[in-house]
Coordinates of C-alpha atoms in Angstrom, one line a residue:
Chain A
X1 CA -45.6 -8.0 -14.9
X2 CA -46.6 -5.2 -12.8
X3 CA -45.5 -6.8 -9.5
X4 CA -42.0 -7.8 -11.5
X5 CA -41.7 -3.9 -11.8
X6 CA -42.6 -3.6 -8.3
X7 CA -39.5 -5.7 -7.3
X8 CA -37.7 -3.6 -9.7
X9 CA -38.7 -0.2 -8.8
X10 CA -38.1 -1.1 -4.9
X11 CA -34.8 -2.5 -5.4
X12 CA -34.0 0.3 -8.1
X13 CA -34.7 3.1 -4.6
X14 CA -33.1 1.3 -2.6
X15 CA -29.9 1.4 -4.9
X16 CA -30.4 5.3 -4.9
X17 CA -30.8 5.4 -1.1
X18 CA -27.3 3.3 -0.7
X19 CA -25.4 4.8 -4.1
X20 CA -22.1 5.7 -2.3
X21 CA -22.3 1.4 -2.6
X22 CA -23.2 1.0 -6.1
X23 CA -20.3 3.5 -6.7
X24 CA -17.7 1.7 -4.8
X25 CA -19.4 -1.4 -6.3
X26 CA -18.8 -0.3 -10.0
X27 CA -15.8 1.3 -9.2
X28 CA -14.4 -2.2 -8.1
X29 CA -16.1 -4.2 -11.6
X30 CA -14.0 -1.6 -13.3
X31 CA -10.6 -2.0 -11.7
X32 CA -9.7 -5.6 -11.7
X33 CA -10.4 -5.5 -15.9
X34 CA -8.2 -2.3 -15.8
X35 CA -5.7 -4.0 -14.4
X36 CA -5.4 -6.7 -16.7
X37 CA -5.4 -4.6 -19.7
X38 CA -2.7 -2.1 -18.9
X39 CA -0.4 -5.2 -17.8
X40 CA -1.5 -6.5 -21.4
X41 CA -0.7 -3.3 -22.7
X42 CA 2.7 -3.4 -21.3
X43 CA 3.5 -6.4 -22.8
X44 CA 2.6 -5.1 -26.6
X45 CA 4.7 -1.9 -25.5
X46 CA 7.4 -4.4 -25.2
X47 CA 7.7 -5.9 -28.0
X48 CA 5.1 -9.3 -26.9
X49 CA 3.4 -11.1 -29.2
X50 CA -0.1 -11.0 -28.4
X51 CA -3.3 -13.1 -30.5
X52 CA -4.9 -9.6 -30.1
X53 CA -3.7 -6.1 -30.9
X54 CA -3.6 -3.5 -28.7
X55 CA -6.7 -1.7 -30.5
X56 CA -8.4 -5.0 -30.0
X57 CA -7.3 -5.8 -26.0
X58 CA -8.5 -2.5 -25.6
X59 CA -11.8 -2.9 -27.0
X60 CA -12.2 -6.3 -25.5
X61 CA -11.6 -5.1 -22.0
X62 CA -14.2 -1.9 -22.2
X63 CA -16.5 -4.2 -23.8
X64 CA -16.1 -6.2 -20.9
X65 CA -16.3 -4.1 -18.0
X66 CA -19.9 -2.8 -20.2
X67 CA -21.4 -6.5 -20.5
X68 CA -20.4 -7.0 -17.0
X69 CA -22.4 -4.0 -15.5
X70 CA -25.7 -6.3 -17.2
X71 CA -24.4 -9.8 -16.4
X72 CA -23.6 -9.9 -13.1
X73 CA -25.3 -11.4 -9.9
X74 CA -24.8 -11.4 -6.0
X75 CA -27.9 -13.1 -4.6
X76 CA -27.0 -16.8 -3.9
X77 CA -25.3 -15.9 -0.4
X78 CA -29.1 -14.1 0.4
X79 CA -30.8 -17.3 -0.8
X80 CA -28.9 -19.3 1.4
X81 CA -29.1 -16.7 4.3
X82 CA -33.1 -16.6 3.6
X83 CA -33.1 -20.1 3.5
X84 CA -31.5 -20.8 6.3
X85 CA -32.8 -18.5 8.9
X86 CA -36.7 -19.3 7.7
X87 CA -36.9 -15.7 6.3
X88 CA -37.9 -17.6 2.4
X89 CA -41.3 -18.3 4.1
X90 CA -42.8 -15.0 3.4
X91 CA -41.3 -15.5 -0.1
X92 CA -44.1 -18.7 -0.3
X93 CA -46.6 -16.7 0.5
X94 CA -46.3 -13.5 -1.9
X95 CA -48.2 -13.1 -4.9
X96 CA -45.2 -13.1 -7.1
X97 CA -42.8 -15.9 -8.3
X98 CA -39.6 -16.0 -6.4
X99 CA -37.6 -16.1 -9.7
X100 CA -39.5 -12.9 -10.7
X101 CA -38.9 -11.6 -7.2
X102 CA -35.1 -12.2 -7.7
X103 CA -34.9 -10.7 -11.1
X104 CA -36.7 -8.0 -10.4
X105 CA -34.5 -7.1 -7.4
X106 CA -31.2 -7.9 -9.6
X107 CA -32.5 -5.2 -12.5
X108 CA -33.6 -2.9 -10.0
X109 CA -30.3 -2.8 -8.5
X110 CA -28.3 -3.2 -11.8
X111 CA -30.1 0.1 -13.2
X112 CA -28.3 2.1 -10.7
X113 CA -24.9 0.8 -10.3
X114 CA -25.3 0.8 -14.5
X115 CA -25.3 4.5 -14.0
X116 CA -22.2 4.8 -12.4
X117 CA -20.5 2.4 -14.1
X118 CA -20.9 3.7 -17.5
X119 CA -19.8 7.1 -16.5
X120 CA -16.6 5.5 -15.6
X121 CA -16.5 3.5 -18.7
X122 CA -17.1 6.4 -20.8
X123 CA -14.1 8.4 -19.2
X124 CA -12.2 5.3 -19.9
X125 CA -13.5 5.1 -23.8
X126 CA -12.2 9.0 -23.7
X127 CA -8.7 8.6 -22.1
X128 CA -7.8 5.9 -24.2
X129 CA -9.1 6.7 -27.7
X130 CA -11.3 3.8 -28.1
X131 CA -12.6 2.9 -31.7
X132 CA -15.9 1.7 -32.0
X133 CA -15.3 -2.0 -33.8
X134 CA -16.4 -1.9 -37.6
X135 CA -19.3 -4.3 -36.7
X136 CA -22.7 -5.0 -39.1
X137 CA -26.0 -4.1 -38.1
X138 CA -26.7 -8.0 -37.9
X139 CA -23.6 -8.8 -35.8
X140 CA -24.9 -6.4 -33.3
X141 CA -28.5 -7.4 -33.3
X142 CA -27.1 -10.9 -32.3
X143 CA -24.3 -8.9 -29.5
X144 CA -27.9 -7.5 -28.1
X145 CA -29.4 -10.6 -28.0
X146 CA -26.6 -12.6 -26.9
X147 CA -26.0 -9.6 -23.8
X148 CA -29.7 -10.1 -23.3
X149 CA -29.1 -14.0 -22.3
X150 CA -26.1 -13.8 -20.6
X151 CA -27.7 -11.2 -17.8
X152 CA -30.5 -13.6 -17.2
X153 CA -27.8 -16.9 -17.4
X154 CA -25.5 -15.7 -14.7
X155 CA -28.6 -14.9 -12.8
X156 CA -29.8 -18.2 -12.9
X157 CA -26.7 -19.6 -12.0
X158 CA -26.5 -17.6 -9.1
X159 CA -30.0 -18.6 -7.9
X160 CA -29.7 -22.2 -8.7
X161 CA -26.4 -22.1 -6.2
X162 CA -28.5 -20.1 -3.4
X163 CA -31.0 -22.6 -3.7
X164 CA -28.6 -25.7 -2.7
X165 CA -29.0 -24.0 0.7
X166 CA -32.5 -26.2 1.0
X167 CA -29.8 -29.3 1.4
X168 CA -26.4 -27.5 2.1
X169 CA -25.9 -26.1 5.6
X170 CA -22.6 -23.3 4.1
X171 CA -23.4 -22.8 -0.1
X172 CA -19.9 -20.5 0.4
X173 CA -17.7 -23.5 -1.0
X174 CA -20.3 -24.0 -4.3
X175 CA -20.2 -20.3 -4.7
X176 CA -16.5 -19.9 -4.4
X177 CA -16.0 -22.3 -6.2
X178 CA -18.1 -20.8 -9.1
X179 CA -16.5 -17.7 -8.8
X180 CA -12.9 -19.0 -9.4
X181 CA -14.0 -20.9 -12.4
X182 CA -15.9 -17.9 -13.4
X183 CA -12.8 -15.7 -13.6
X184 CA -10.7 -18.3 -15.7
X185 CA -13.2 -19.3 -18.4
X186 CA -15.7 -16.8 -18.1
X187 CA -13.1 -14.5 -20.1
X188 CA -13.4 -11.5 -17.6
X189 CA -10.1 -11.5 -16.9
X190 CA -8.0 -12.8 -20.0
X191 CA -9.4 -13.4 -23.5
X192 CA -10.3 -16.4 -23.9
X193 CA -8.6 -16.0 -27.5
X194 CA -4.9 -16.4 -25.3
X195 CA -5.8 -20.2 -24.3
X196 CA -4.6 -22.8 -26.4
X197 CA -7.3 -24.1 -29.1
X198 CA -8.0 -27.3 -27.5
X199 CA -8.8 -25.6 -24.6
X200 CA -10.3 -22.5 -26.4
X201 CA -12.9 -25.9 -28.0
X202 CA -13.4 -27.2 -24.4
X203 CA -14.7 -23.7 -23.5
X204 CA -17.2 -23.3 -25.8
X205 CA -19.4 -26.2 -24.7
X206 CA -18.8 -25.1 -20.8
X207 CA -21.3 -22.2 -19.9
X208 CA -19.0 -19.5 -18.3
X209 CA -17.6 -18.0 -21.9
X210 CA -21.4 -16.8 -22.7
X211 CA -22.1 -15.2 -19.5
X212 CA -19.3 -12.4 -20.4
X213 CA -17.0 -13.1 -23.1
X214 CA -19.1 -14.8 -26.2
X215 CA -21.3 -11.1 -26.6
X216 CA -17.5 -8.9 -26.8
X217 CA -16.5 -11.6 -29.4
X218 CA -19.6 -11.3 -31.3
X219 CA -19.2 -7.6 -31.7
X220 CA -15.4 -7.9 -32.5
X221 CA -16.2 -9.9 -35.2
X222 CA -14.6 -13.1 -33.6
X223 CA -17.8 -15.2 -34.3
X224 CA -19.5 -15.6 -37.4
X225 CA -21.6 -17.3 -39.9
X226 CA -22.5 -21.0 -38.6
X227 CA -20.5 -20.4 -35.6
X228 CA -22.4 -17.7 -34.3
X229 CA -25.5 -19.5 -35.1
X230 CA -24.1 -22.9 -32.8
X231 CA -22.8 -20.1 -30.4
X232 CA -26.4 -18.5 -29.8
X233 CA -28.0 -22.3 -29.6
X234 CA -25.4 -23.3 -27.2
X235 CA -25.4 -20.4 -24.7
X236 CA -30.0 -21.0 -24.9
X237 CA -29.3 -24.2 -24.4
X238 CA -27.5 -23.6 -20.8
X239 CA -30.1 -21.1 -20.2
X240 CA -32.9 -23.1 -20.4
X241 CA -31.1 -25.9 -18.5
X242 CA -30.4 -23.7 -15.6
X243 CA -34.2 -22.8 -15.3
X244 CA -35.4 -26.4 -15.4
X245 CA -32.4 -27.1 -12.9
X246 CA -34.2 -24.5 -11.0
X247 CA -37.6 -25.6 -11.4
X248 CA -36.3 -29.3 -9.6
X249 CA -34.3 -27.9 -7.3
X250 CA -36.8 -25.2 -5.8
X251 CA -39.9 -27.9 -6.1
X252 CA -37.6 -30.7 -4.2
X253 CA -36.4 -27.6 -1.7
X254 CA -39.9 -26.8 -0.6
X255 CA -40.4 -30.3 0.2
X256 CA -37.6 -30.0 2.3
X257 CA -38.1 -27.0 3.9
X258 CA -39.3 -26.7 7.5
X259 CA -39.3 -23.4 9.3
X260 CA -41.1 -22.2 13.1
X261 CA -44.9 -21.5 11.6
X262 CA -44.9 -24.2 9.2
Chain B
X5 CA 5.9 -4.5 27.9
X6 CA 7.1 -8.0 27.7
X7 CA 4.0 -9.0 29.6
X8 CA 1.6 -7.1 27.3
X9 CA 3.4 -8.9 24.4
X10 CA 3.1 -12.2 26.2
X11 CA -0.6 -11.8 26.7
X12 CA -1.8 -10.3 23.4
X13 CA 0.1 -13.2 21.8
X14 CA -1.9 -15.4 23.9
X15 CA -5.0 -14.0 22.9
X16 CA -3.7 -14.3 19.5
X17 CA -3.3 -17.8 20.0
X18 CA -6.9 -17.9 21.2
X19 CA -8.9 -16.3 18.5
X20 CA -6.5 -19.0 16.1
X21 CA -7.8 -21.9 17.8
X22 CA -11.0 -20.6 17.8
X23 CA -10.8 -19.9 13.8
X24 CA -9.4 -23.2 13.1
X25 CA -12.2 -25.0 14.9
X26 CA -14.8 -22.9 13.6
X27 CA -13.5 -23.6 9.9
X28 CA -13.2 -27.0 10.8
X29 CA -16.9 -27.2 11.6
X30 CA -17.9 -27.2 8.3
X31 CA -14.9 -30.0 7.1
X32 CA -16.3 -30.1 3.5
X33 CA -16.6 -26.7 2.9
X34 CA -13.0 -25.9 4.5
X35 CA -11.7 -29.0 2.3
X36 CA -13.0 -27.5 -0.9
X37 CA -12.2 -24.0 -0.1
X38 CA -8.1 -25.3 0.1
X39 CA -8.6 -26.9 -3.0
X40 CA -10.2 -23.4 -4.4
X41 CA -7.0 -21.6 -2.9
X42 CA -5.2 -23.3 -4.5
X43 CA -6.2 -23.8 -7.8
X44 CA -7.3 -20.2 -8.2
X45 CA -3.0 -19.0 -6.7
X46 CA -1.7 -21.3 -9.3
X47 CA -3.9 -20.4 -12.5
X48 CA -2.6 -17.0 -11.4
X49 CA 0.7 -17.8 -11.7
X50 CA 0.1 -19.9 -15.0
X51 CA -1.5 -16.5 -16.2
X52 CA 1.5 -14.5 -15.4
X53 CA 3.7 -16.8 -17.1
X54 CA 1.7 -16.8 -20.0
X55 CA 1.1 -12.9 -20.0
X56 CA 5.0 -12.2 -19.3
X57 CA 6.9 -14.8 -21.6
X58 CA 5.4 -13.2 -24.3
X59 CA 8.3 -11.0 -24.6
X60 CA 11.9 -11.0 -23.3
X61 CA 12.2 -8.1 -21.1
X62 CA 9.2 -5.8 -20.0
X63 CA 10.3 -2.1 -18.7
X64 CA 13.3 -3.9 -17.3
X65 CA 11.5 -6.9 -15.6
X66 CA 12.1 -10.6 -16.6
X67 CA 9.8 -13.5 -16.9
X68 CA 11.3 -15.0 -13.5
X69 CA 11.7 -11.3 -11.8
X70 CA 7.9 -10.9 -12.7
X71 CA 7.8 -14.1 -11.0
X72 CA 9.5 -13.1 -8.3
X73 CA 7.4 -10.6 -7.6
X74 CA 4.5 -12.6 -7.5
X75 CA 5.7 -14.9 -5.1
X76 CA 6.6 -12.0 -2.5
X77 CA 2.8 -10.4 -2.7
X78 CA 1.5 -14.0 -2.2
X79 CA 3.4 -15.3 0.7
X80 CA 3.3 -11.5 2.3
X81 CA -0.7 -10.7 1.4
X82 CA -2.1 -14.1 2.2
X83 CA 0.0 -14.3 5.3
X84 CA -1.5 -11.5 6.4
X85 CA -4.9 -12.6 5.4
X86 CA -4.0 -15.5 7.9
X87 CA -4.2 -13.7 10.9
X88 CA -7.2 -10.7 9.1
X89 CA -9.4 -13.3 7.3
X90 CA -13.1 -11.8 7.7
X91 CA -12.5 -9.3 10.7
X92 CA -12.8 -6.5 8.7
X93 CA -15.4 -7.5 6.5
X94 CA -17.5 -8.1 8.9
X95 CA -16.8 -5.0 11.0
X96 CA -19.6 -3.1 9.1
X97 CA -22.5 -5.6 9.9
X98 CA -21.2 -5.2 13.6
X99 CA -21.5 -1.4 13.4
X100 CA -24.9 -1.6 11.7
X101 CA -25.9 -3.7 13.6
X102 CA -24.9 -2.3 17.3
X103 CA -22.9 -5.5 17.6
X104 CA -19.4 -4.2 18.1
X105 CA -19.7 -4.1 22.7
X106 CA -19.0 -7.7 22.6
X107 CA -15.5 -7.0 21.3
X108 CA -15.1 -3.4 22.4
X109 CA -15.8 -4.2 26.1
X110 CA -13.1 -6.9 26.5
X111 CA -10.0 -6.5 28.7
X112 CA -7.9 -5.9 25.5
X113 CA -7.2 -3.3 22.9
X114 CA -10.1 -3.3 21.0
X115 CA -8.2 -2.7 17.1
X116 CA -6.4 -5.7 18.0
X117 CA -9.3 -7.5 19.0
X118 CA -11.4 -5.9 15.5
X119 CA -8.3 -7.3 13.5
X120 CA -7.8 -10.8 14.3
X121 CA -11.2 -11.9 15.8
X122 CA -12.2 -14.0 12.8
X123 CA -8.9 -15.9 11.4
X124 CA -8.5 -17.6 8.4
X125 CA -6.2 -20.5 8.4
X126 CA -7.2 -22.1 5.4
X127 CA -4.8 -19.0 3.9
X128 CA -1.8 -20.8 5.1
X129 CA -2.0 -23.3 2.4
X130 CA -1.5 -19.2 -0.5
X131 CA 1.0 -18.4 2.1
X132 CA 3.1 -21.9 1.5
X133 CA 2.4 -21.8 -2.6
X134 CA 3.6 -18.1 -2.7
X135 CA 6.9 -18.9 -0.9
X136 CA 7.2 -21.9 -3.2
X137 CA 6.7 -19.6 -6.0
X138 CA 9.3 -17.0 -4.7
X139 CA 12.0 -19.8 -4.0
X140 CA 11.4 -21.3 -7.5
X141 CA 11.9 -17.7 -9.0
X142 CA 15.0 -16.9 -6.8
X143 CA 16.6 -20.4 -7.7
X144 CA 16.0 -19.2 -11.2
X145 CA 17.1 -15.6 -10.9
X146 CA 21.3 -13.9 -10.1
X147 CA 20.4 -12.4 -7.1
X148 CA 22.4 -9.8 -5.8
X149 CA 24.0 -10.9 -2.4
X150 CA 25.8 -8.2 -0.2
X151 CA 26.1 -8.0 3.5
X152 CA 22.6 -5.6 3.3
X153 CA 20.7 -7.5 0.6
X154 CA 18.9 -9.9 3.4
X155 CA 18.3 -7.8 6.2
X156 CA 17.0 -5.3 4.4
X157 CA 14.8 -7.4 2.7
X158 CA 13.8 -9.0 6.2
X159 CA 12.9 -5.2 7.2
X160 CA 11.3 -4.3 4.1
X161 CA 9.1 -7.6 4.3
X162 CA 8.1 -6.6 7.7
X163 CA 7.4 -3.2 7.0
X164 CA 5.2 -4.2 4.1
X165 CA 3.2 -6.5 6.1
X166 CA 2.5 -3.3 8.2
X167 CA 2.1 -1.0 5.7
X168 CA -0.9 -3.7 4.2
X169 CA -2.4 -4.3 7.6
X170 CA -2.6 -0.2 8.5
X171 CA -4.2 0.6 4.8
X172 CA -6.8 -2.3 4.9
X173 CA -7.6 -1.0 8.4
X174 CA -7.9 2.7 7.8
X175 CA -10.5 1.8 4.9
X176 CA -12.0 -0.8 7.2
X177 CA -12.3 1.9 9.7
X178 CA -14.6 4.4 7.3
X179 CA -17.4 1.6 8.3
X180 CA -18.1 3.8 10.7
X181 CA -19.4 6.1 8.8
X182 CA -20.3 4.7 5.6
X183 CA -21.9 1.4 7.5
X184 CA -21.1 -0.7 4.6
X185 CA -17.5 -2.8 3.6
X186 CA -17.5 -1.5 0.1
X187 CA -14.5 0.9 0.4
X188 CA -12.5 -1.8 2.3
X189 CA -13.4 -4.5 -0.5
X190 CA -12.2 -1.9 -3.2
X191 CA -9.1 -1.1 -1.1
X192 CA -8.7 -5.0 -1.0
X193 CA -9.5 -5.6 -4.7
X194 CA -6.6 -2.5 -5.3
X195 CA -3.8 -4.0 -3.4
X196 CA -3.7 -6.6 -5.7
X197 CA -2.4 -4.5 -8.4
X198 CA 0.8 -5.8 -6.6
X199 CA 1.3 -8.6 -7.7
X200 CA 2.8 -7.3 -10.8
X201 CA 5.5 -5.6 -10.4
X202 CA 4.4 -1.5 -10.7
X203 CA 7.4 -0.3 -13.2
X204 CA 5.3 -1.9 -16.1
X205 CA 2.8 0.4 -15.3
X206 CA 2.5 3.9 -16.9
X207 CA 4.9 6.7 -15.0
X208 CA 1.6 8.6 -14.2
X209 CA 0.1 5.3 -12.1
X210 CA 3.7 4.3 -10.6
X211 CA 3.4 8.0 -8.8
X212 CA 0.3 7.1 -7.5
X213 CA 1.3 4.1 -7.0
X214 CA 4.2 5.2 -4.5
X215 CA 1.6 7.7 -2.7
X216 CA -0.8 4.9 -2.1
X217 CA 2.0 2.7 -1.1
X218 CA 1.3 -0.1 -3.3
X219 CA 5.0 0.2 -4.4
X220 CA 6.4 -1.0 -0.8
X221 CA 4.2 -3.8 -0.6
X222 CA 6.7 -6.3 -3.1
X223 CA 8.0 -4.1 -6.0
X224 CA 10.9 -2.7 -3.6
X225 CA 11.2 -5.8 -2.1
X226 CA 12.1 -7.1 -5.1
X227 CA 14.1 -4.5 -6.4
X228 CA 15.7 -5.0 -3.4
X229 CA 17.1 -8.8 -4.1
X230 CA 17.9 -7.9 -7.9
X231 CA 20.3 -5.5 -6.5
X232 CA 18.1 -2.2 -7.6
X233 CA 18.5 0.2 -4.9
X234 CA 17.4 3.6 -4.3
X235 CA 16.1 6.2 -1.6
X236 CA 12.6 4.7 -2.0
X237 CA 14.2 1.2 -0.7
X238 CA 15.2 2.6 3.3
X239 CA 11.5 4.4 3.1
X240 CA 9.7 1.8 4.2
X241 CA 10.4 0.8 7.3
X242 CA 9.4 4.7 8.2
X243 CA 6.4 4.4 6.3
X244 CA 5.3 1.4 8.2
X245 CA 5.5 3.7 11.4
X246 CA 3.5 6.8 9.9
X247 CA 0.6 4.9 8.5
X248 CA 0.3 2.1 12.0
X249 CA 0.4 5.4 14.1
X250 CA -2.0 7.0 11.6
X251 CA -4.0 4.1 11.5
X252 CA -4.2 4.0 15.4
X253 CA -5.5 7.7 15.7
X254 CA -7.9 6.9 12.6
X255 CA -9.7 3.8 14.7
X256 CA -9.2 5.6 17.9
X257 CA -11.6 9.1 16.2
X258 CA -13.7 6.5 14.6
X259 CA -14.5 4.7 17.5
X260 CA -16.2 7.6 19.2
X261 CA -19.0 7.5 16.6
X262 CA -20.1 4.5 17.3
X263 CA -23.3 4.3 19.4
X264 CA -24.1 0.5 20.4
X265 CA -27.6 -1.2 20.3
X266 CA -28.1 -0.6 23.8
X267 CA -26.8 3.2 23.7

């Protein structure tokens, strides 16, 4: 644990030392959500009929751009880099798990671009009047806990695609890839509420909606009863089965690995 | 002139060849990546529909206008991505790193060279789907025909195209200073409030909106072929002079920062 807070308090200074990034960084999560909710908002101004009101959109979107700020993750183009150029050697050789290493490095960083960002999110709360949902103290006990897995499922996504470096010479197609399908059913950029309910079914067994949009429905109320309960036992379930996938696929990767020294 | 034009076109066709092969290296990846082009252009464009047929008219602007729209960012932005690709995101490392002499000390002006020296032809296949999407729109659309509606829409589209390239490369530029490519990632991630067309916005963001020119990179353009004309419509071609001269002057100050790894 204390070398886990290590990581985190190195990564959390180096943040500080490069915060005009983090801002720019946070200022870009914010904008592409902003976006999308003022052209929603245009089309409810119109006269559109929307499966959301505009009280709602807007909660969904702030909500977004707040669970974002926790689940989020930029390390599997590093893996692959570290990989790649030998530099995941002295990784083997520290006292510290490289999972813990990456985690701690990802909260580190995400404690300071968190501070930016939620300045910006609270102007945003201000200028446009936002309500706090009417949500019970058990709904959001379960938001928390639910917020709580996504961070630590988008991060093991992210390492599990890093780690296909050990076999892949260019990851950038498998993280692209993610990426694209992240934005469609992650529901980051439209509610996933919009989709048709075929498709809306489809999404719930896939693991993108719990990485952002299953914790912003919780709190709006949008799941409930025996469906939160299958919700919160689906999105474990793809969290534990992205850590075993990364068990395998950093046991087999060592065995692969050859680097000058070794 | 004509010779300088001959040769920087040759160089251009250089650092394409160059790009091409080097994307083609990696066949797999560059196979998937055309498939992620275009799946992630079209589920755009099935979100736009979706967002926009919700209701009739929105501040003026129809389902196939909106459409419209689209189609002119996406042929105009990815076109231009064609020939920018990863230049200017990977200016930064370059500056960090002391990098930038190989392209600096080159018999050719060295913007030019800092622009186009990593291509990305894989965006040809956005470019082709966003003209498909703007010929599918106009087919769909009365679009106002008089003896100025074409070329100024040929002067407009031009002038947008360098009205894109001189504000990705003045934020590009502040690399110099900032060593990092997070204000020209944000300046990327904001030109793509243009896809939609900017009157649906609120008043106080379509001013901004016309400062940073966002407004001239396919809302005029548009405006221009549903017969909307107004003083903002024989701007731009002016515009595109101002900010390519400013953007010059801009590199041109920057580049005297730079110290190289061997200074």
């Amino acid at each position: 644990m204390r070398k886990f807070l290590a990581v985190a308090r190195m990564a959390f200074i180096d943040g500080i030392i490069y915060r005009e990034d983090m801002f720019l960084w946070s200022a870009g999560l914010i904008i592409g959500p902003l976006i999308f909710l003022i052209v929603w908002l245009a089309v409810i101004a119109s006269g559109g009929k929307t499966p959301l009101s505009q009280t709602e959109f807007i909660q969904y979107f702030l909500l977004v751009m707040v669970v974002r700020i926790w689940a989020s993750a930029w390390n599997s183009q590093f893996i692959a880099r570290d990989i790649r150029t030998g530099y995941i050697s002295a990784f083997l050789m520290k006292p510290i798990p490289y999972l813990a290493y990456r985690f701690g490095d990802n909260i580190g960083n995400k404690l300071v671009k968190a501070f930016f960002s939620l300045i910006t999110i609270l102007i945003f709360f201000i200028i446009f009047q936002v309500t706090i949902p009417n949500t019970d103290t058990i709904s959001w006990i379960f938001a928390i806990l639910s917020f709580i897995m996504a961070g630590f499922l988008i991060v093991m996504i992210d390492i599990c695609i890093g780690l296909l470096a050990f076999w892949m010479d260019d990851i950038t197609s498998v993280d692209e890839s993610f990426d694209v399908l992240y934005g469609v059913f992650s529901g980051a950029v439209i509610p996933l509420s919009v989709f048709p309910d075929f498709i809306q079914t489809i999404f719930v067994y896939l693991p993108f909606k719990y990485v952002v949009a299953y914790p912003v429905e919780i709190i709006l109320g949008k799941s409930q009863g025996v469906n939160l309960g299958i919700g919160l036992t689906i999105q474990l379930f793809w969290l534990v089965l992205f850590f075993v996938l990364y068990k395998c696929l950093w046991a087999n990767g060592q065995k692969r690995y050859q680097a000058f020294g070794n | 002139m004509a010779n300088n034009l001959r040769k920087y076109l040759k160089i251009l066709g250089q650092l394409w060849i160059f790009s091409l092969l080097t994307s083609l290296e990696y066949r797999f990846q560059t196979i998937v990546r055309l498939f992620r082009m275009t799946f992630d252009t079209l589920v755009i464009f099935v979100f736009i529909y979706a967002f926009f047929s919700k209701a009739p008219v929105i501040s003026g602007w129809t389902t196939d206008s909106i459409l419209l729209n689209f189609g002119v960012f996406t042929a105009l932005y990815s076109g231009l991505y064609v020939f920018l690709g990863n230049s200017f995101y990977d200016l930064a490392p370059k500056i960090r790193d002391g990098m930038l002499d190989g392209w600096l000390l080159k018999p050719a002006d060295s913007q030019f060279l800092v622009s186009f020296n990593l291509m990305h032809p894989q965006n040809t296949i956005r470019t082709v789907i966003g003209f498909i999407i703007f010929l599918y729109a106009l087919n769909r659309l009365p679009i106002y025909l008089d003896f100025l509606t074409w070329p100024l829409f040929i002067i407009q589209f031009i002038s947008s195209f360098a009205i894109c390239y001189s504000f990705l490369s003045i934020f590009a530029t502040f690399s110099f200073w900032t060593y990092t490519n997070d204000l020209y990632a944000l300046s990327d991630t904001t030109m793509f409030i243009a896809r939609y067309p900017l009157d649906i916005f609120p008043k106080t963001f379509i001013h901004l909106f016309s400062i940073i020119p966002l407004i001239f990179v396919a809302t005029i353009i548009t405006r221009t072929l549903l017969g909307e004309r107004d003083m903002l419509s024989f701007i731009s071609p002016f515009l595109a002079v101002v900010f390519i001269i400013f953007s010059r002057q801009f590199f041109t100050f920057a580049l005297k920062r730079y110290s190289s790894a061997s200074s």
